[in-house]
Short mmCIF file of C-alpha atoms in Angstrom, two decimals:
data_model
loop_
_atom_site.label_atom_id
_atom_site.label_comp_id
_atom_site.label_asym_id
_atom_site.label_seq_id
_atom_site.Cartn_x
_atom_site.Cartn_y
_atom_site.Cartn_z
CA MET R 1 0.00 0.00 0.00
CA HIS R 2 1.16 3.55 -0.72
CA LYS R 3 1.51 6.17 2.02
CA GLN R 4 1.16 9.09 -0.37
CA THR R 5 -0.40 9.76 -3.74
CA PRO R 6 2.06 8.83 -6.49
CA ASN R 7 3.06 11.61 -8.88
CA TRP R 8 1.51 9.92 -11.92
CA LEU R 9 -1.89 9.87 -10.19
CA THR R 10 -1.58 13.51 -9.12
CA GLN R 11 -0.90 14.49 -12.74
CA PHE R 12 -3.72 12.24 -13.99
CA LEU R 13 -6.21 13.90 -11.61
CA ILE R 14 -5.13 17.38 -12.68
CA ALA R 15 -5.46 16.40 -16.32
CA PHE R 16 -8.76 14.51 -16.26
CA GLY R 17 -10.54 15.19 -12.95
CA ALA R 18 -13.44 13.09 -11.67
CA PRO R 19 -14.42 11.64 -15.08
CA GLY R 20 -10.87 10.42 -15.56
CA LEU R 21 -10.73 8.92 -12.07
CA VAL R 22 -13.94 6.96 -12.70
CA ALA R 23 -12.58 5.70 -16.03
CA LEU R 24 -9.38 4.72 -14.21
CA ALA R 25 -11.42 2.76 -11.66
CA TRP R 26 -13.13 0.82 -14.46
CA TRP R 27 -9.73 0.27 -16.12
CA ALA R 28 -8.40 -1.21 -12.87
CA GLY R 29 -11.37 -3.57 -12.70
CA ALA R 30 -10.72 -4.66 -16.30
CA PHE R 31 -7.61 -6.53 -15.10
CA HIS R 32 -9.87 -8.63 -12.86
CA ALA R 33 -12.88 -8.77 -15.20
CA GLN R 34 -13.36 -12.51 -15.20
CA ARG R 35 -13.00 -12.79 -11.42
CA ILE R 36 -15.57 -10.00 -11.00
CA ARG R 37 -18.00 -11.89 -13.24
CA GLU R 38 -17.41 -15.06 -11.22
CA LEU R 39 -18.27 -13.18 -8.02
CA GLN R 40 -21.06 -10.90 -9.29
CA ALA R 41 -22.15 -12.30 -12.68
CA THR R 42 -21.39 -9.16 -14.74
CA TYR R 43 -18.84 -6.42 -15.40
CA PRO R 44 -20.11 -3.26 -17.12
CA ILE R 45 -19.15 -2.05 -20.59
CA LEU R 46 -17.52 1.39 -20.43
CA GLN R 47 -18.61 4.08 -22.86
CA ILE R 48 -16.63 7.33 -23.03
CA THR R 49 -18.55 10.05 -24.84
CA GLY R 50 -18.22 13.78 -25.36
CA PRO R 51 -18.10 16.39 -28.12
CA ALA R 52 -15.14 16.73 -30.45
CA GLY R 53 -12.21 18.17 -28.55
CA SER R 54 -13.37 16.87 -25.17
CA GLY R 55 -10.25 14.73 -24.72
CA LYS R 56 -11.71 11.23 -25.20
CA THR R 57 -8.72 9.94 -27.16
CA THR R 58 -6.22 11.64 -24.84
CA LEU R 59 -7.84 10.03 -21.81
CA VAL R 60 -7.88 6.56 -23.37
CA SER R 61 -4.27 6.95 -24.50
CA SER R 62 -3.27 7.74 -20.92
CA LEU R 63 -5.20 4.72 -19.65
CA TRP R 64 -3.31 2.53 -22.11
CA GLY R 65 -0.08 4.11 -20.92
CA LEU R 66 -0.90 3.01 -17.39
CA SER R 67 -1.09 -0.52 -18.76
CA GLY R 68 2.42 -0.22 -20.17
CA SER R 69 0.93 -0.53 -23.67
CA GLU R 70 0.69 1.55 -26.79
CA PRO R 71 -2.92 2.68 -27.48
CA VAL R 72 -4.91 -0.04 -29.22
CA SER R 73 -8.45 0.48 -30.50
CA TYR R 74 -10.66 -1.11 -33.15
CA SER R 75 -12.73 1.03 -35.47
CA ALA R 76 -16.39 0.11 -35.89
CA ASN R 77 -16.09 1.43 -39.46
CA THR R 78 -13.14 -0.64 -40.64
CA CYS R 79 -12.84 -3.68 -38.38
CA SER R 80 -14.73 -6.77 -39.53
CA MET R 81 -16.92 -8.51 -36.99
CA GLY R 82 -14.99 -11.73 -37.45
CA ALA R 83 -11.65 -10.04 -36.77
CA LEU R 84 -13.01 -8.32 -33.68
CA LEU R 85 -14.55 -11.48 -32.26
CA ALA R 86 -11.32 -13.38 -32.85
CA PHE R 87 -9.50 -10.78 -30.80
CA LEU R 88 -12.17 -10.75 -28.08
CA ALA R 89 -11.77 -14.50 -27.74
CA ARG R 90 -8.08 -14.01 -26.87
CA ALA R 91 -8.52 -11.09 -24.47
CA VAL R 92 -8.39 -12.26 -20.84
CA ASN R 93 -8.53 -9.78 -17.94
CA ARG R 94 -7.60 -6.81 -20.07
CA PRO R 95 -9.43 -3.91 -21.75
CA VAL R 96 -10.58 -3.99 -25.38
CA VAL R 97 -11.45 -0.59 -26.90
CA ILE R 98 -13.74 -0.02 -29.89
CA ASP R 99 -13.69 3.47 -31.39
CA GLU R 100 -17.15 4.52 -32.64
CA SER R 101 -16.05 8.06 -33.52
CA GLY R 102 -17.43 8.88 -36.95
CA TYR R 103 -19.26 5.55 -37.08
CA ASP R 104 -21.45 5.34 -40.19
CA SER R 105 -23.48 2.15 -39.77
CA ASN R 106 -21.25 -0.68 -40.92
CA GLU R 107 -23.87 -3.28 -41.87
CA ASN R 108 -21.43 -6.10 -41.12
CA PHE R 109 -20.99 -4.96 -37.53
CA ASP R 110 -23.37 -6.90 -35.28
CA TRP R 111 -23.81 -4.96 -32.05
CA ASN R 112 -26.04 -7.69 -30.63
CA ALA R 113 -23.06 -10.05 -30.67
CA LEU R 114 -21.38 -7.82 -28.08
CA ARG R 115 -24.15 -8.15 -25.49
CA GLU R 116 -22.37 -11.09 -23.90
CA CYS R 117 -19.26 -9.00 -23.25
CA TYR R 118 -21.24 -7.89 -20.19
CA ASP R 119 -21.85 -11.24 -18.50
CA GLY R 120 -19.37 -13.55 -20.25
CA LYS R 121 -22.00 -15.87 -21.71
CA PRO R 122 -21.34 -17.63 -25.05
CA MET R 123 -21.27 -15.06 -27.83
CA SER R 124 -23.37 -15.04 -30.98
CA THR R 125 -21.16 -15.05 -34.07
CA ARG R 126 -23.82 -14.86 -36.78
CA GLY R 127 -22.33 -14.43 -40.21
CA THR R 128 -18.70 -14.45 -39.07
CA GLY R 129 -17.78 -18.05 -39.83
CA ILE R 130 -16.60 -18.47 -36.23
CA PRO R 131 -18.24 -21.22 -34.15
CA ALA R 132 -20.13 -19.78 -31.20
CA GLU R 133 -19.95 -22.79 -28.91
CA GLY R 134 -17.62 -22.16 -25.98
CA MET R 135 -16.58 -18.67 -27.15
CA ARG R 136 -16.74 -16.43 -24.09
CA PHE R 137 -15.32 -12.97 -23.55
CA GLN R 138 -13.06 -12.84 -20.50
CA GLY R 139 -11.86 -9.25 -20.80
CA ALA R 140 -13.57 -5.86 -20.39
CA LEU R 141 -15.08 -3.87 -23.27
CA ALA R 142 -14.95 -0.10 -23.74
CA PHE R 143 -16.26 2.24 -26.44
CA ILE R 144 -15.10 5.69 -27.46
CA GLY R 145 -18.08 7.70 -28.69
CA GLY R 146 -21.31 6.29 -30.12
CA GLU R 147 -24.72 5.77 -28.63
CA GLY R 148 -24.76 2.05 -27.86
CA GLU R 149 -28.54 1.71 -27.58
CA VAL R 150 -28.39 -2.06 -28.03
CA LEU R 151 -26.07 -2.26 -25.03
CA ASN R 152 -27.71 0.43 -22.89
CA ARG R 153 -28.50 -1.67 -19.81
CA ARG R 154 -24.95 -3.00 -19.81
CA ILE R 155 -23.17 0.35 -20.09
CA VAL R 156 -21.65 2.85 -17.69
CA ASN R 157 -21.27 6.15 -19.52
CA VAL R 158 -18.47 8.58 -18.69
CA HIS R 159 -19.38 11.77 -20.53
CA LEU R 160 -16.66 14.38 -20.96
CA PRO R 161 -17.55 18.06 -21.33
CA ARG R 162 -16.02 20.16 -24.10
CA LEU R 163 -12.43 20.70 -23.08
CA HIS R 164 -11.05 24.17 -22.45
CA PRO R 165 -7.82 23.05 -20.80
CA SER R 166 -6.15 25.27 -18.27
CA GLU R 167 -2.39 25.69 -18.28
CA ALA R 168 -2.24 23.28 -15.32
CA GLN R 169 -4.15 20.64 -17.30
CA ARG R 170 -1.94 21.06 -20.36
CA ASN R 171 1.15 20.77 -18.18
CA ALA R 172 -0.23 17.66 -16.46
CA ILE R 173 -0.96 15.95 -19.79
CA GLN R 174 2.56 16.80 -20.93
CA ALA R 175 3.97 15.44 -17.67
CA LEU R 176 2.06 12.18 -18.17
CA ASN R 177 3.45 11.90 -21.69
CA GLU R 178 6.98 12.34 -20.35
CA LEU R 179 6.78 9.85 -17.48
CA GLN R 180 9.04 6.83 -17.69
CA VAL R 181 7.42 3.46 -18.39
CA GLY R 182 8.18 2.27 -14.85
CA HIS R 183 5.94 4.94 -13.34
CA PHE R 184 3.04 3.73 -15.45
CA THR R 185 3.55 0.00 -14.97
CA GLU R 186 3.39 0.61 -11.21
CA PHE R 187 -0.36 1.02 -11.70
CA VAL R 188 -1.07 -2.20 -13.58
CA GLU R 189 1.38 -4.30 -11.55
CA THR R 190 -0.10 -3.10 -8.26
CA VAL R 191 -3.68 -3.62 -9.46
CA ARG R 192 -2.98 -7.13 -10.71
CA ALA R 193 -1.18 -8.12 -7.52
CA ASN R 194 -4.03 -7.18 -5.18
CA THR R 195 -6.69 -9.78 -5.98
CA VAL R 196 -7.68 -10.16 -2.33
CA GLN R 197 -8.30 -6.42 -1.97
CA VAL R 198 -10.38 -6.44 -5.15
CA ALA R 199 -12.60 -9.17 -3.73
CA TYR R 200 -12.86 -7.29 -0.42
CA ARG R 201 -13.98 -4.08 -2.09
CA LEU R 202 -16.48 -5.92 -4.29
CA GLY R 203 -18.05 -7.14 -1.07
CA HIS R 204 -19.31 -3.58 -0.59
CA VAL R 205 -21.19 -3.48 -3.89
CA ALA R 206 -24.49 -4.67 -2.38
CA ALA R 207 -24.48 -1.79 0.12
CA TYR R 208 -23.84 0.71 -2.67
CA VAL R 209 -26.66 -0.84 -4.74
CA GLU R 210 -29.07 -0.49 -1.83
CA SER R 211 -28.02 3.13 -1.22
CA MET R 212 -28.44 4.17 -4.86
CA GLN R 213 -31.79 2.44 -5.24
CA GLU R 214 -33.05 4.12 -2.09
CA ASP R 215 -32.06 7.48 -3.62
CA MET R 216 -33.29 6.83 -7.16
CA GLY R 217 -36.17 4.42 -6.70
CA PRO R 218 -37.47 1.97 -9.32
CA ASP R 219 -36.11 4.03 -12.24
CA LEU R 220 -32.70 2.48 -11.56
CA PRO R 221 -32.93 -1.30 -12.23
CA THR R 222 -30.87 -3.62 -10.06
CA ASP R 223 -28.39 -4.53 -12.80
CA SER R 224 -27.80 -0.86 -13.67
CA ALA R 225 -27.37 -0.08 -9.98
CA ARG R 226 -24.84 -2.91 -9.72
CA ASN R 227 -22.88 -1.56 -12.69
CA HIS R 228 -22.44 1.80 -10.99
CA ALA R 229 -21.94 0.29 -7.54
CA GLN R 230 -19.03 -1.70 -8.93
CA LEU R 231 -17.45 1.56 -10.07
CA ARG R 232 -17.82 2.99 -6.58
CA ALA R 233 -16.22 -0.09 -5.05
CA LEU R 234 -13.35 0.19 -7.55
CA LEU R 235 -12.87 3.86 -6.64
CA ASP R 236 -12.36 2.67 -3.07
CA LEU R 237 -9.88 0.10 -4.37
CA LEU R 238 -7.86 2.86 -6.03
CA ASP R 239 -7.82 4.70 -2.73
CA ASP R 240 -6.60 1.57 -0.93
CA LEU R 241 -3.78 1.08 -3.40
CA PHE R 242 -2.73 4.62 -4.32
CA GLN R 243 -4.05 7.03 -1.66
CA VAL R 244 -6.47 9.08 -3.75
CA PRO R 245 -6.84 12.58 -2.20
CA ASP R 246 -10.04 12.81 -0.16
CA GLU R 247 -11.65 15.53 -2.27
CA ALA R 248 -10.86 13.72 -5.54
CA LEU R 249 -12.33 10.48 -4.15
CA HIS R 250 -15.47 12.31 -3.01
CA GLN R 251 -15.85 13.92 -6.45
CA GLY R 252 -15.41 10.51 -8.08
CA HIS R 253 -18.23 9.00 -6.02
CA CYS R 254 -20.44 12.02 -6.79
CA PHE R 255 -19.69 11.66 -10.50
CA VAL R 256 -20.74 7.98 -10.45
CA ASN R 257 -23.97 8.91 -8.68
CA ASP R 258 -24.64 11.50 -11.39
CA MET R 259 -23.94 8.84 -14.04
CA ALA R 260 -26.50 6.56 -12.38
CA TRP R 261 -29.10 9.36 -12.23
CA ARG R 262 -28.64 10.06 -15.96
CA HIS R 263 -28.87 6.34 -16.71
CA ALA R 264 -32.08 6.02 -14.69
CA GLY R 265 -33.53 9.05 -16.48
CA SER R 266 -32.74 7.57 -19.89
CA GLY R 267 -34.97 4.54 -19.23
CA ALA R 268 -32.28 1.88 -19.66
CA ARG R 269 -33.32 -0.64 -22.28
CA LEU R 270 -32.69 -4.35 -22.32
#
C-alpha cells in the first residue's frame, strides 16, 4: 500500500478530474474482469462520450499508458466482426477498446453479438464463420463515442464536457506523456497483484446498490445499480492502493452517482 499519492496519479487527476478517475477505476477492474463476473455475474461495458475536442482519445491513451501498452483500439467502421470477435476470444482480464467516432453504420458490424461482453456468456457469431460454442469474452469492453442503444443496460457512460484546458491541465498531460514506463507500470502491476483487496472491495457493492436504489427508486434497475456500484467499489480500491486525495475520491463518487441518475432518467433498455 502507498503512504502518499504517487506523482503519476496527481498528474492524472489534474489532467482529467473526476471523469478520468472513474474511467481509471473501471480500467483497474478490467484486469480482474473474469474474477468480478465469477463473483457478481457481470462487469459493465464502459462508454466514453463527449463532443469533439473533449479529450476522449487523450484520456484513453493515458489509460493505455498506465497498462504499459501503446494505445490499441478497433474502429467500428473498418474492423470486420470476425476479426473483432477473434481478438475478443483471446482477451483475458484486459481492456478492449472499440472506437465509434465517426461511425457510419457498418452493416457487417453486429452490435447484438457484443451483449455477452457484459456477463461472459457464449457469444453469438452470426455471419462471421466463427463457431459460437464455448466462445466467451473474459476481458472488459470499452467504447469511445457512439450511442450504444443495443447495449444500454450494460453500459456505464463517462461523458466528458467540451475541453477548455487550463495551463495546469496542459502541463499535467505533458507530464504524463513524459513519465518513464516504470511509473506507469506501477499502476497495472499493483492492481494485478491485489486480488484479495479487489474481492474485499467488491463485497461492498451490495451496500452501494441499496443506497443508490433508495435514492433513485425503481427508475434504476438492479443490474444498472450494480454496474455503478461496482465503479464505486473500484474507486475505493484505487484509494486503498494509491491514496487518492479525499476531495478527488469524493468527487469521483459524486460523479458515479450523477452517471446513475442520468442512466435512470434515460430509461435503460434491455
